[in-house]
Amino acid sequence: HPSQGVSLQDAVTLRCHLPRLAAWVWLYQEEGWSYNKGKEKEQDAAEFFFVSTKREHAGRYRCQYRVSWSEEASEKSDPVELVLIDRSFPPPGLSLHPEQCVEMGTNVTIRCWNKDYGATFLLHKDGSSDPIQRQESSEGGTATFTLFGVTPADSGTYRCSYRPRGYPFISSPLGDSVTLEVTPTPAPPGAAGSSHGNLVVAVVGGCTAAFVFILILIIFFLLSARRRRTQRDESPGAPPKKPEATEFQVPSSDSEGLTYLELQAVTPSTQPPNSPIAPQPSVIYTEVAVRGRH
């Protein structure tokens, strides 16, 4: 502790967490020093302090413990790295291409360089505890990192650092930052207009279909009502209408005292009962002779 950003001469603590209570704990530096702690009381953790770090403190560390002297020591733990920043090294330069705002799917190049130190370059992204890429420098002290087919998740702030050859756990300070912004790919021209046109066509088509459906219902109900009325008028149980007779007089000078009767005769229809055409009555004239007294 702290886990990163420790500079030379800073204080740092290395902590060993034990799965069992133990009386003895060792801290080993690979290819370097070893430190041990023992207590009369068993413990489940042990801390090792460096009050002022030096270059020789940088390295990879592992823990080991022993419950008691009568038991064998445990296996060594997974390693942790203590990387120290040496501010005597100048920070690297940094460039971004294409610059800043790019569309999704674009390949982005981040170039880092120093003053021709042989070194390993590391690419850092703000918010990530570990470097996201590393690369050995080429001639001229440069390294080129490529982000293929970027997405909005690649948006953020990037920086570089380097570790001089021969000092794998000594780092330069972080260089200046560049900011990458990834925007969604714009819709092709006319896509918005086409979508709007399709919506209008769908709405008009729906309204037309509804109007036609309502019109068909109205016509159906009108025809049904007319059919019921026709059937009621021609029902076999209805009493037939009696022919009406009309009597009128003709002046005696012309008709010799004749009286005419106009009779309406109903001729039996040969058409089907449900025929919409009603039979037309016939008119019959008859002559009635009346002899006057002499």
PDB file of C-alpha atoms in Angstrom:
ATOM      1  CA  HIS A   1       0.000   0.000   0.000  1.00  0.00           C
ATOM      2  CA  PRO A   2      -0.327   2.205  -1.969  1.00  0.00           C
ATOM      3  CA  SER A   3      -0.802  -0.250  -4.833  1.00  0.00           C
ATOM      4  CA  GLN A   4       0.518   2.048  -7.594  1.00  0.00           C
ATOM      5  CA  GLY A   5       2.143   5.402  -8.170  1.00  0.00           C
ATOM      6  CA  VAL A   6       4.890   4.844  -5.551  1.00  0.00           C
ATOM      7  CA  SER A   7       7.942   7.028  -6.106  1.00  0.00           C
ATOM      8  CA  LEU A   8      11.462   6.581  -4.812  1.00  0.00           C
ATOM      9  CA  GLN A   9      11.776   7.638  -1.160  1.00  0.00           C
ATOM     10  CA  ASP A  10       8.032   7.147  -0.554  1.00  0.00           C
ATOM     11  CA  ALA A  11       6.848   4.954   2.340  1.00  0.00           C
ATOM     12  CA  VAL A  12       5.173   1.689   1.373  1.00  0.00           C
ATOM     13  CA  THR A  13       3.619  -1.284   3.201  1.00  0.00           C
ATOM     14  CA  LEU A  14       3.536  -4.885   1.971  1.00  0.00           C
ATOM     15  CA  ARG A  15       0.836  -6.982   3.651  1.00  0.00           C
ATOM     16  CA  CYS A  16       0.625 -10.808   3.770  1.00  0.00           C
ATOM     17  CA  HIS A  17      -2.859 -12.307   4.315  1.00  0.00           C
ATOM     18  CA  LEU A  18      -2.753 -15.832   5.758  1.00  0.00           C
ATOM     19  CA  PRO A  19      -5.398 -18.561   5.328  1.00  0.00           C
ATOM     20  CA  ARG A  20      -4.508 -19.929   8.803  1.00  0.00           C
ATOM     21  CA  LEU A  21      -3.234 -18.528  12.063  1.00  0.00           C
ATOM     22  CA  ALA A  22       0.542 -18.707  11.949  1.00  0.00           C
ATOM     23  CA  ALA A  23       3.441 -17.914  14.235  1.00  0.00           C
ATOM     24  CA  TRP A  24       6.006 -17.159  11.532  1.00  0.00           C
ATOM     25  CA  VAL A  25       5.700 -15.223   8.248  1.00  0.00           C
ATOM     26  CA  TRP A  26       8.356 -14.615   5.581  1.00  0.00           C
ATOM     27  CA  LEU A  27       8.433 -12.037   2.818  1.00  0.00           C
ATOM     28  CA  TYR A  28      10.670 -12.960  -0.111  1.00  0.00           C
ATOM     29  CA  GLN A  29      11.946 -10.660  -2.823  1.00  0.00           C
ATOM     30  CA  GLU A  30      12.742 -12.586  -5.990  1.00  0.00           C
ATOM     31  CA  GLU A  31      16.503 -12.451  -6.643  1.00  0.00           C
ATOM     32  CA  GLY A  32      16.861 -10.211  -3.616  1.00  0.00           C
ATOM     33  CA  TRP A  33      16.290  -9.883   0.093  1.00  0.00           C
ATOM     34  CA  SER A  34      14.114 -11.925   2.438  1.00  0.00           C
ATOM     35  CA  TYR A  35      12.384 -10.629   5.552  1.00  0.00           C
ATOM     36  CA  ASN A  36      10.708 -12.548   8.350  1.00  0.00           C
ATOM     37  CA  LYS A  37       8.455 -11.814  11.285  1.00  0.00           C
ATOM     38  CA  GLY A  38       7.624 -13.970  14.280  1.00  0.00           C
ATOM     39  CA  LYS A  39       5.275 -13.455  17.195  1.00  0.00           C
ATOM     40  CA  GLU A  40       4.465 -15.346  20.325  1.00  0.00           C
ATOM     41  CA  LYS A  41       0.788 -14.991  19.459  1.00  0.00           C
ATOM     42  CA  GLU A  42      -0.460 -16.561  16.244  1.00  0.00           C
ATOM     43  CA  GLN A  43      -1.644 -14.115  13.567  1.00  0.00           C
ATOM     44  CA  ASP A  44      -3.709 -14.136  10.350  1.00  0.00           C
ATOM     45  CA  ALA A  45      -1.846 -11.239   8.685  1.00  0.00           C
ATOM     46  CA  ALA A  46       1.613  -9.675   8.731  1.00  0.00           C
ATOM     47  CA  GLU A  47       2.810  -6.276   7.476  1.00  0.00           C
ATOM     48  CA  PHE A  48       6.281  -5.280   6.267  1.00  0.00           C
ATOM     49  CA  PHE A  49       7.184  -1.581   6.056  1.00  0.00           C
ATOM     50  CA  PHE A  50       9.663   0.375   3.931  1.00  0.00           C
ATOM     51  CA  VAL A  51       9.892   3.827   5.395  1.00  0.00           C
ATOM     52  CA  SER A  52      11.851   5.288   2.473  1.00  0.00           C
ATOM     53  CA  THR A  53      11.995   3.177  -0.657  1.00  0.00           C
ATOM     54  CA  LYS A  54      15.123   2.799  -2.717  1.00  0.00           C
ATOM     55  CA  ARG A  55      15.807   1.294  -6.120  1.00  0.00           C
ATOM     56  CA  GLU A  56      16.803  -2.019  -4.554  1.00  0.00           C
ATOM     57  CA  HIS A  57      13.347  -2.282  -2.966  1.00  0.00           C
ATOM     58  CA  ALA A  58      11.675  -2.452  -6.380  1.00  0.00           C
ATOM     59  CA  GLY A  59      10.858  -5.995  -7.470  1.00  0.00           C
ATOM     60  CA  ARG A  60       8.520  -8.961  -7.167  1.00  0.00           C
ATOM     61  CA  TYR A  61       7.506 -10.265  -3.718  1.00  0.00           C
ATOM     62  CA  ARG A  62       5.929 -13.460  -2.308  1.00  0.00           C
ATOM     63  CA  CYS A  63       4.741 -14.497   1.181  1.00  0.00           C
ATOM     64  CA  GLN A  64       5.251 -17.770   3.081  1.00  0.00           C
ATOM     65  CA  TYR A  65       4.164 -18.835   6.563  1.00  0.00           C
ATOM     66  CA  ARG A  66       4.639 -21.586   9.154  1.00  0.00           C
ATOM     67  CA  VAL A  67       2.058 -22.461  11.802  1.00  0.00           C
ATOM     68  CA  SER A  68       4.698 -23.824  14.199  1.00  0.00           C
ATOM     69  CA  TRP A  69       8.232 -25.104  14.103  1.00  0.00           C
ATOM     70  CA  SER A  70       6.920 -28.638  14.197  1.00  0.00           C
ATOM     71  CA  GLU A  71       5.166 -28.191  10.844  1.00  0.00           C
ATOM     72  CA  GLU A  72       6.531 -27.535   7.422  1.00  0.00           C
ATOM     73  CA  ALA A  73       6.328 -24.105   5.843  1.00  0.00           C
ATOM     74  CA  SER A  74       3.509 -23.322   3.411  1.00  0.00           C
ATOM     75  CA  GLU A  75       3.874 -22.889  -0.324  1.00  0.00           C
ATOM     76  CA  LYS A  76       4.848 -19.384  -1.424  1.00  0.00           C
ATOM     77  CA  SER A  77       2.019 -17.051  -2.378  1.00  0.00           C
ATOM     78  CA  ASP A  78       1.304 -15.534  -5.792  1.00  0.00           C
ATOM     79  CA  PRO A  79       3.654 -12.635  -6.524  1.00  0.00           C
ATOM     80  CA  VAL A  80       2.994  -8.912  -6.260  1.00  0.00           C
ATOM     81  CA  GLU A  81       5.119  -6.285  -7.995  1.00  0.00           C
ATOM     82  CA  LEU A  82       6.478  -3.169  -6.370  1.00  0.00           C
ATOM     83  CA  VAL A  83       7.175  -0.709  -9.190  1.00  0.00           C
ATOM     84  CA  LEU A  84       8.883   2.532  -8.164  1.00  0.00           C
ATOM     85  CA  ILE A  85       8.741   5.776 -10.172  1.00  0.00           C
ATOM     86  CA  ASP A  86      12.098   7.412 -10.758  1.00  0.00           C
ATOM     87  CA  ARG A  87      11.401  11.046 -11.560  1.00  0.00           C
ATOM     88  CA  SER A  88      14.933  11.544 -12.827  1.00  0.00           C
ATOM     89  CA  PHE A  89      13.693  10.003 -16.107  1.00  0.00           C
ATOM     90  CA  PRO A  90      11.820  12.485 -18.330  1.00  0.00           C
ATOM     91  CA  PRO A  91       8.173  11.599 -19.131  1.00  0.00           C
ATOM     92  CA  PRO A  92       7.483  10.229 -22.628  1.00  0.00           C
ATOM     93  CA  GLY A  93       5.865  12.082 -25.500  1.00  0.00           C
ATOM     94  CA  LEU A  94       2.465  11.014 -26.806  1.00  0.00           C
ATOM     95  CA  SER A  95       0.319  11.497 -29.934  1.00  0.00           C
ATOM     96  CA  LEU A  96      -3.071  10.240 -31.126  1.00  0.00           C
ATOM     97  CA  HIS A  97      -4.189   9.541 -34.696  1.00  0.00           C
ATOM     98  CA  PRO A  98      -6.884  10.236 -35.792  1.00  0.00           C
ATOM     99  CA  GLU A  99      -7.183  13.006 -33.235  1.00  0.00           C
ATOM    100  CA  GLN A 100      -9.796  13.003 -30.476  1.00  0.00           C
ATOM    101  CA  CYS A 101     -13.266  12.345 -31.974  1.00  0.00           C
ATOM    102  CA  VAL A 102     -13.635   9.296 -34.243  1.00  0.00           C
ATOM    103  CA  GLU A 103     -16.490   7.084 -35.432  1.00  0.00           C
ATOM    104  CA  MET A 104     -17.095   3.524 -34.272  1.00  0.00           C
ATOM    105  CA  GLY A 105     -15.063   0.887 -36.086  1.00  0.00           C
ATOM    106  CA  THR A 106     -12.107   3.199 -36.733  1.00  0.00           C
ATOM    107  CA  ASN A 107      -8.556   1.981 -36.068  1.00  0.00           C
ATOM    108  CA  VAL A 108      -6.809   4.411 -33.709  1.00  0.00           C
ATOM    109  CA  THR A 109      -3.040   4.703 -33.286  1.00  0.00           C
ATOM    110  CA  ILE A 110      -1.347   5.987 -30.113  1.00  0.00           C
ATOM    111  CA  ARG A 111       2.373   6.683 -30.468  1.00  0.00           C
ATOM    112  CA  CYS A 112       4.764   7.025 -27.499  1.00  0.00           C
ATOM    113  CA  TRP A 113       8.433   8.035 -27.534  1.00  0.00           C
ATOM    114  CA  ASN A 114      11.349   9.034 -25.301  1.00  0.00           C
ATOM    115  CA  LYS A 115      14.901  10.298 -25.773  1.00  0.00           C
ATOM    116  CA  ASP A 116      16.065   7.093 -27.407  1.00  0.00           C
ATOM    117  CA  TYR A 117      16.276   5.121 -24.175  1.00  0.00           C
ATOM    118  CA  GLY A 118      16.071   1.405 -24.712  1.00  0.00           C
ATOM    119  CA  ALA A 119      12.868   0.718 -22.830  1.00  0.00           C
ATOM    120  CA  THR A 120       9.560  -1.077 -22.546  1.00  0.00           C
ATOM    121  CA  PHE A 121       6.630   1.269 -23.153  1.00  0.00           C
ATOM    122  CA  LEU A 122       3.326   0.841 -21.362  1.00  0.00           C
ATOM    123  CA  LEU A 123      -0.047   2.283 -22.370  1.00  0.00           C
ATOM    124  CA  HIS A 124      -2.327   3.342 -19.507  1.00  0.00           C
ATOM    125  CA  LYS A 125      -6.024   4.258 -19.541  1.00  0.00           C
ATOM    126  CA  ASP A 126      -7.500   6.331 -16.727  1.00  0.00           C
ATOM    127  CA  GLY A 127      -9.692   4.143 -14.519  1.00  0.00           C
ATOM    128  CA  SER A 128      -7.686   0.966 -15.165  1.00  0.00           C
ATOM    129  CA  SER A 129      -5.291  -0.147 -12.427  1.00  0.00           C
ATOM    130  CA  ASP A 130      -2.974  -2.033 -14.792  1.00  0.00           C
ATOM    131  CA  PRO A 131      -1.436  -1.033 -18.145  1.00  0.00           C
ATOM    132  CA  ILE A 132      -3.674  -2.101 -21.028  1.00  0.00           C
ATOM    133  CA  GLN A 133      -0.790  -2.735 -23.465  1.00  0.00           C
ATOM    134  CA  ARG A 134       3.013  -2.931 -23.392  1.00  0.00           C
ATOM    135  CA  GLN A 135       5.593  -2.947 -26.157  1.00  0.00           C
ATOM    136  CA  GLU A 136       9.359  -2.945 -26.550  1.00  0.00           C
ATOM    137  CA  SER A 137      10.652   0.265 -28.121  1.00  0.00           C
ATOM    138  CA  SER A 138      11.848   0.246 -31.704  1.00  0.00           C
ATOM    139  CA  GLU A 139      14.802   2.185 -33.061  1.00  0.00           C
ATOM    140  CA  GLY A 140      14.505   5.829 -32.119  1.00  0.00           C
ATOM    141  CA  GLY A 141      12.872   5.063 -28.790  1.00  0.00           C
ATOM    142  CA  THR A 142       9.269   4.851 -30.024  1.00  0.00           C
ATOM    143  CA  ALA A 143       6.341   2.482 -29.600  1.00  0.00           C
ATOM    144  CA  THR A 144       3.087   2.406 -31.562  1.00  0.00           C
ATOM    145  CA  PHE A 145      -0.113   1.069 -29.973  1.00  0.00           C
ATOM    146  CA  THR A 146      -3.160   0.335 -32.153  1.00  0.00           C
ATOM    147  CA  LEU A 147      -6.765   0.133 -30.983  1.00  0.00           C
ATOM    148  CA  PHE A 148      -8.633  -1.852 -33.647  1.00  0.00           C
ATOM    149  CA  GLY A 149     -12.291  -1.142 -34.453  1.00  0.00           C
ATOM    150  CA  VAL A 150     -12.902   1.181 -31.511  1.00  0.00           C
ATOM    151  CA  THR A 151     -16.271   1.300 -29.712  1.00  0.00           C
ATOM    152  CA  PRO A 152     -17.668   3.790 -27.164  1.00  0.00           C
ATOM    153  CA  ALA A 153     -16.082   1.623 -24.439  1.00  0.00           C
ATOM    154  CA  ASP A 154     -12.671   2.748 -25.771  1.00  0.00           C
ATOM    155  CA  SER A 155     -13.460   6.400 -25.094  1.00  0.00           C
ATOM    156  CA  GLY A 156     -11.283   7.859 -22.351  1.00  0.00           C
ATOM    157  CA  THR A 157      -7.956   9.398 -21.414  1.00  0.00           C
ATOM    158  CA  TYR A 158      -4.697   7.641 -22.308  1.00  0.00           C
ATOM    159  CA  ARG A 159      -1.101   8.114 -21.097  1.00  0.00           C
ATOM    160  CA  CYS A 160       2.269   6.419 -21.592  1.00  0.00           C
ATOM    161  CA  SER A 161       5.158   5.447 -19.354  1.00  0.00           C
ATOM    162  CA  TYR A 162       8.348   3.454 -19.957  1.00  0.00           C
ATOM    163  CA  ARG A 163      10.720   1.237 -17.994  1.00  0.00           C
ATOM    164  CA  PRO A 164      14.395   1.574 -18.909  1.00  0.00           C
ATOM    165  CA  ARG A 165      16.155  -1.545 -20.109  1.00  0.00           C
ATOM    166  CA  GLY A 166      17.744  -3.367 -17.193  1.00  0.00           C
ATOM    167  CA  TYR A 167      15.304  -1.859 -14.661  1.00  0.00           C
ATOM    168  CA  PRO A 168      12.037  -3.806 -15.110  1.00  0.00           C
ATOM    169  CA  PHE A 169      10.526  -2.425 -11.872  1.00  0.00           C
ATOM    170  CA  ILE A 170      11.676   1.207 -12.251  1.00  0.00           C
ATOM    171  CA  SER A 171       9.280   3.422 -14.199  1.00  0.00           C
ATOM    172  CA  SER A 172       9.322   6.881 -15.693  1.00  0.00           C
ATOM    173  CA  PRO A 173       6.570   9.327 -14.687  1.00  0.00           C
ATOM    174  CA  LEU A 174       3.392   9.240 -16.766  1.00  0.00           C
ATOM    175  CA  GLY A 175       3.496  11.509 -19.803  1.00  0.00           C
ATOM    176  CA  ASP A 176       0.925  13.995 -21.032  1.00  0.00           C
ATOM    177  CA  SER A 177      -2.544  12.658 -21.753  1.00  0.00           C
ATOM    178  CA  VAL A 178      -4.647  12.391 -24.898  1.00  0.00           C
ATOM    179  CA  THR A 179      -8.420  12.009 -24.915  1.00  0.00           C
ATOM    180  CA  LEU A 180     -10.234   9.689 -27.303  1.00  0.00           C
ATOM    181  CA  GLU A 181     -13.952  10.129 -27.977  1.00  0.00           C
ATOM    182  CA  VAL A 182     -15.787   7.482 -29.988  1.00  0.00           C
ATOM    183  CA  THR A 183     -19.134   8.484 -31.516  1.00  0.00           C
ATOM    184  CA  PRO A 184     -21.787   6.146 -32.978  1.00  0.00           C
ATOM    185  CA  THR A 185     -21.713   5.713 -36.743  1.00  0.00           C
ATOM    186  CA  PRO A 186     -24.212   8.167 -38.334  1.00  0.00           C
ATOM    187  CA  ALA A 187     -27.170   6.766 -40.258  1.00  0.00           C
ATOM    188  CA  PRO A 188     -26.774   6.741 -44.073  1.00  0.00           C
ATOM    189  CA  PRO A 189     -28.297   9.743 -45.936  1.00  0.00           C
ATOM    190  CA  GLY A 190     -32.017   9.423 -46.518  1.00  0.00           C
ATOM    191  CA  ALA A 191     -32.512   6.793 -43.828  1.00  0.00           C
ATOM    192  CA  ALA A 192     -34.414   9.196 -41.569  1.00  0.00           C
ATOM    193  CA  GLY A 193     -36.592  10.462 -44.449  1.00  0.00           C
ATOM    194  CA  SER A 194     -37.306   6.919 -45.591  1.00  0.00           C
ATOM    195  CA  SER A 195     -38.336   5.921 -42.085  1.00  0.00           C
ATOM    196  CA  HIS A 196     -40.665   8.938 -41.836  1.00  0.00           C
ATOM    197  CA  GLY A 197     -42.180   8.141 -45.253  1.00  0.00           C
ATOM    198  CA  ASN A 198     -42.825   4.530 -44.268  1.00  0.00           C
ATOM    199  CA  LEU A 199     -44.586   5.711 -41.127  1.00  0.00           C
ATOM    200  CA  VAL A 200     -46.858   8.054 -43.108  1.00  0.00           C
ATOM    201  CA  VAL A 201     -47.725   5.301 -45.597  1.00  0.00           C
ATOM    202  CA  ALA A 202     -48.554   2.910 -42.768  1.00  0.00           C
ATOM    203  CA  VAL A 203     -50.848   5.453 -41.071  1.00  0.00           C
ATOM    204  CA  VAL A 204     -52.688   6.348 -44.317  1.00  0.00           C
ATOM    205  CA  GLY A 205     -53.087   2.679 -45.196  1.00  0.00           C
ATOM    206  CA  GLY A 206     -54.541   1.902 -41.781  1.00  0.00           C
ATOM    207  CA  CYS A 207     -57.064   4.770 -41.978  1.00  0.00           C
ATOM    208  CA  THR A 208     -58.164   3.708 -45.481  1.00  0.00           C
ATOM    209  CA  ALA A 209     -58.706   0.114 -44.394  1.00  0.00           C
ATOM    210  CA  ALA A 210     -60.781   1.236 -41.403  1.00  0.00           C
ATOM    211  CA  PHE A 211     -62.960   3.506 -43.613  1.00  0.00           C
ATOM    212  CA  VAL A 212     -63.624   0.722 -46.137  1.00  0.00           C
ATOM    213  CA  PHE A 213     -64.536  -1.695 -43.327  1.00  0.00           C
ATOM    214  CA  ILE A 214     -67.062   0.758 -41.804  1.00  0.00           C
ATOM    215  CA  LEU A 215     -68.603   1.446 -45.247  1.00  0.00           C
ATOM    216  CA  ILE A 216     -69.080  -2.284 -45.863  1.00  0.00           C
ATOM    217  CA  LEU A 217     -70.799  -2.654 -42.478  1.00  0.00           C
ATOM    218  CA  ILE A 218     -73.220   0.209 -43.275  1.00  0.00           C
ATOM    219  CA  ILE A 219     -74.141  -1.287 -46.665  1.00  0.00           C
ATOM    220  CA  PHE A 220     -74.639  -4.717 -45.086  1.00  0.00           C
ATOM    221  CA  PHE A 221     -77.033  -3.367 -42.427  1.00  0.00           C
ATOM    222  CA  LEU A 222     -79.026  -1.378 -45.025  1.00  0.00           C
ATOM    223  CA  LEU A 223     -79.476  -4.424 -47.255  1.00  0.00           C
ATOM    224  CA  SER A 224     -80.479  -6.586 -44.288  1.00  0.00           C
ATOM    225  CA  ALA A 225     -83.110  -4.065 -43.190  1.00  0.00           C
ATOM    226  CA  ARG A 226     -84.581  -3.864 -46.717  1.00  0.00           C
ATOM    227  CA  ARG A 227     -84.721  -7.636 -47.005  1.00  0.00           C
ATOM    228  CA  ARG A 228     -86.567  -7.972 -43.689  1.00  0.00           C
ATOM    229  CA  ARG A 229     -89.127  -5.336 -44.712  1.00  0.00           C
ATOM    230  CA  THR A 230     -89.772  -7.075 -48.063  1.00  0.00           C
ATOM    231  CA  GLN A 231     -90.242 -10.451 -46.382  1.00  0.00           C
ATOM    232  CA  ARG A 232     -92.696  -8.950 -43.884  1.00  0.00           C
ATOM    233  CA  ASP A 233     -94.822  -7.387 -46.678  1.00  0.00           C
ATOM    234  CA  GLU A 234     -94.981 -10.671 -48.639  1.00  0.00           C
ATOM    235  CA  SER A 235     -95.552 -12.969 -45.707  1.00  0.00           C
ATOM    236  CA  PRO A 236     -98.100 -15.794 -46.527  1.00  0.00           C
ATOM    237  CA  GLY A 237    -100.034 -15.111 -43.340  1.00  0.00           C
ATOM    238  CA  ALA A 238    -100.889 -11.572 -44.314  1.00  0.00           C
ATOM    239  CA  PRO A 239    -104.600 -11.165 -45.476  1.00  0.00           C
ATOM    240  CA  PRO A 240    -104.875 -10.374 -49.171  1.00  0.00           C
ATOM    241  CA  LYS A 241    -106.126  -7.017 -50.110  1.00  0.00           C
ATOM    242  CA  LYS A 242    -109.649  -6.965 -51.489  1.00  0.00           C
ATOM    243  CA  PRO A 243    -110.159  -5.342 -54.841  1.00  0.00           C
ATOM    244  CA  GLU A 244    -111.763  -2.009 -54.581  1.00  0.00           C
ATOM    245  CA  ALA A 245    -114.572  -0.936 -56.832  1.00  0.00           C
ATOM    246  CA  THR A 246    -115.201   2.587 -57.919  1.00  0.00           C
ATOM    247  CA  GLU A 247    -118.596   3.632 -59.132  1.00  0.00           C
ATOM    248  CA  PHE A 248    -119.125   6.696 -61.259  1.00  0.00           C
ATOM    249  CA  GLN A 249    -122.013   8.034 -63.343  1.00  0.00           C
ATOM    250  CA  VAL A 250    -121.913   9.107 -66.944  1.00  0.00           C
ATOM    251  CA  PRO A 251    -124.411  11.723 -68.161  1.00  0.00           C
ATOM    252  CA  SER A 252    -127.545  10.128 -69.618  1.00  0.00           C
ATOM    253  CA  SER A 253    -127.265  11.920 -72.927  1.00  0.00           C
ATOM    254  CA  ASP A 254    -124.154  10.026 -73.867  1.00  0.00           C
ATOM    255  CA  SER A 255    -124.460   6.781 -71.978  1.00  0.00           C
ATOM    256  CA  GLU A 256    -128.149   6.068 -72.168  1.00  0.00           C
ATOM    257  CA  GLY A 257    -128.384   5.690 -68.456  1.00  0.00           C
ATOM    258  CA  LEU A 258    -125.459   3.337 -68.126  1.00  0.00           C
ATOM    259  CA  THR A 259    -123.593   2.932 -64.918  1.00  0.00           C
ATOM    260  CA  TYR A 260    -119.849   2.022 -65.044  1.00  0.00           C
ATOM    261  CA  LEU A 261    -117.954   0.193 -62.337  1.00  0.00           C
ATOM    262  CA  GLU A 262    -114.140   0.200 -62.127  1.00  0.00           C
ATOM    263  CA  LEU A 263    -112.903  -3.006 -60.581  1.00  0.00           C
ATOM    264  CA  GLN A 264    -109.324  -3.802 -59.566  1.00  0.00           C
ATOM    265  CA  ALA A 265    -108.506  -7.428 -60.146  1.00  0.00           C
ATOM    266  CA  VAL A 266    -105.567  -9.164 -58.521  1.00  0.00           C
ATOM    267  CA  THR A 267    -103.893 -11.658 -60.750  1.00  0.00           C
ATOM    268  CA  PRO A 268    -102.089 -14.534 -58.968  1.00  0.00           C
ATOM    269  CA  SER A 269     -98.340 -13.921 -59.244  1.00  0.00           C
ATOM    270  CA  THR A 270     -96.055 -16.496 -60.736  1.00  0.00           C
ATOM    271  CA  GLN A 271     -92.961 -14.883 -59.247  1.00  0.00           C
ATOM    272  CA  PRO A 272     -91.154 -16.332 -56.219  1.00  0.00           C
ATOM    273  CA  PRO A 273     -92.372 -15.187 -52.796  1.00  0.00           C
ATOM    274  CA  ASN A 274     -89.186 -13.299 -52.098  1.00  0.00           C
ATOM    275  CA  SER A 275     -89.135 -11.477 -55.433  1.00  0.00           C
ATOM    276  CA  PRO A 276     -88.598  -7.737 -54.823  1.00  0.00           C
ATOM    277  CA  ILE A 277     -91.044  -6.850 -57.694  1.00  0.00           C
ATOM    278  CA  ALA A 278     -94.657  -6.547 -56.440  1.00  0.00           C
ATOM    279  CA  PRO A 279     -97.484  -7.622 -58.786  1.00  0.00           C
ATOM    280  CA  GLN A 280     -99.304  -4.777 -60.575  1.00  0.00           C
ATOM    281  CA  PRO A 281    -103.133  -4.778 -60.283  1.00  0.00           C
ATOM    282  CA  SER A 282    -105.247  -4.855 -63.488  1.00  0.00           C
ATOM    283  CA  VAL A 283    -108.232  -2.583 -64.071  1.00  0.00           C
ATOM    284  CA  ILE A 284    -111.450  -4.093 -65.468  1.00  0.00           C
ATOM    285  CA  TYR A 285    -114.344  -2.066 -66.663  1.00  0.00           C
ATOM    286  CA  THR A 286    -117.854  -3.593 -66.789  1.00  0.00           C
ATOM    287  CA  GLU A 287    -121.004  -2.221 -68.209  1.00  0.00           C
ATOM    288  CA  VAL A 288    -124.259  -2.475 -66.316  1.00  0.00           C
ATOM    289  CA  ALA A 289    -127.414  -1.739 -68.293  1.00  0.00           C
ATOM    290  CA  VAL A 290    -130.304  -0.227 -66.530  1.00  0.00           C
ATOM    291  CA  ARG A 291    -133.522   0.223 -68.423  1.00  0.00           C
ATOM    292  CA  GLY A 292    -135.566   3.152 -67.529  1.00  0.00           C
ATOM    293  CA  ARG A 293    -139.269   3.173 -67.246  1.00  0.00           C
ATOM    294  CA  HIS A 294    -141.251   4.114 -70.350  1.00  0.00           C
TER     295      HIS A 294
END
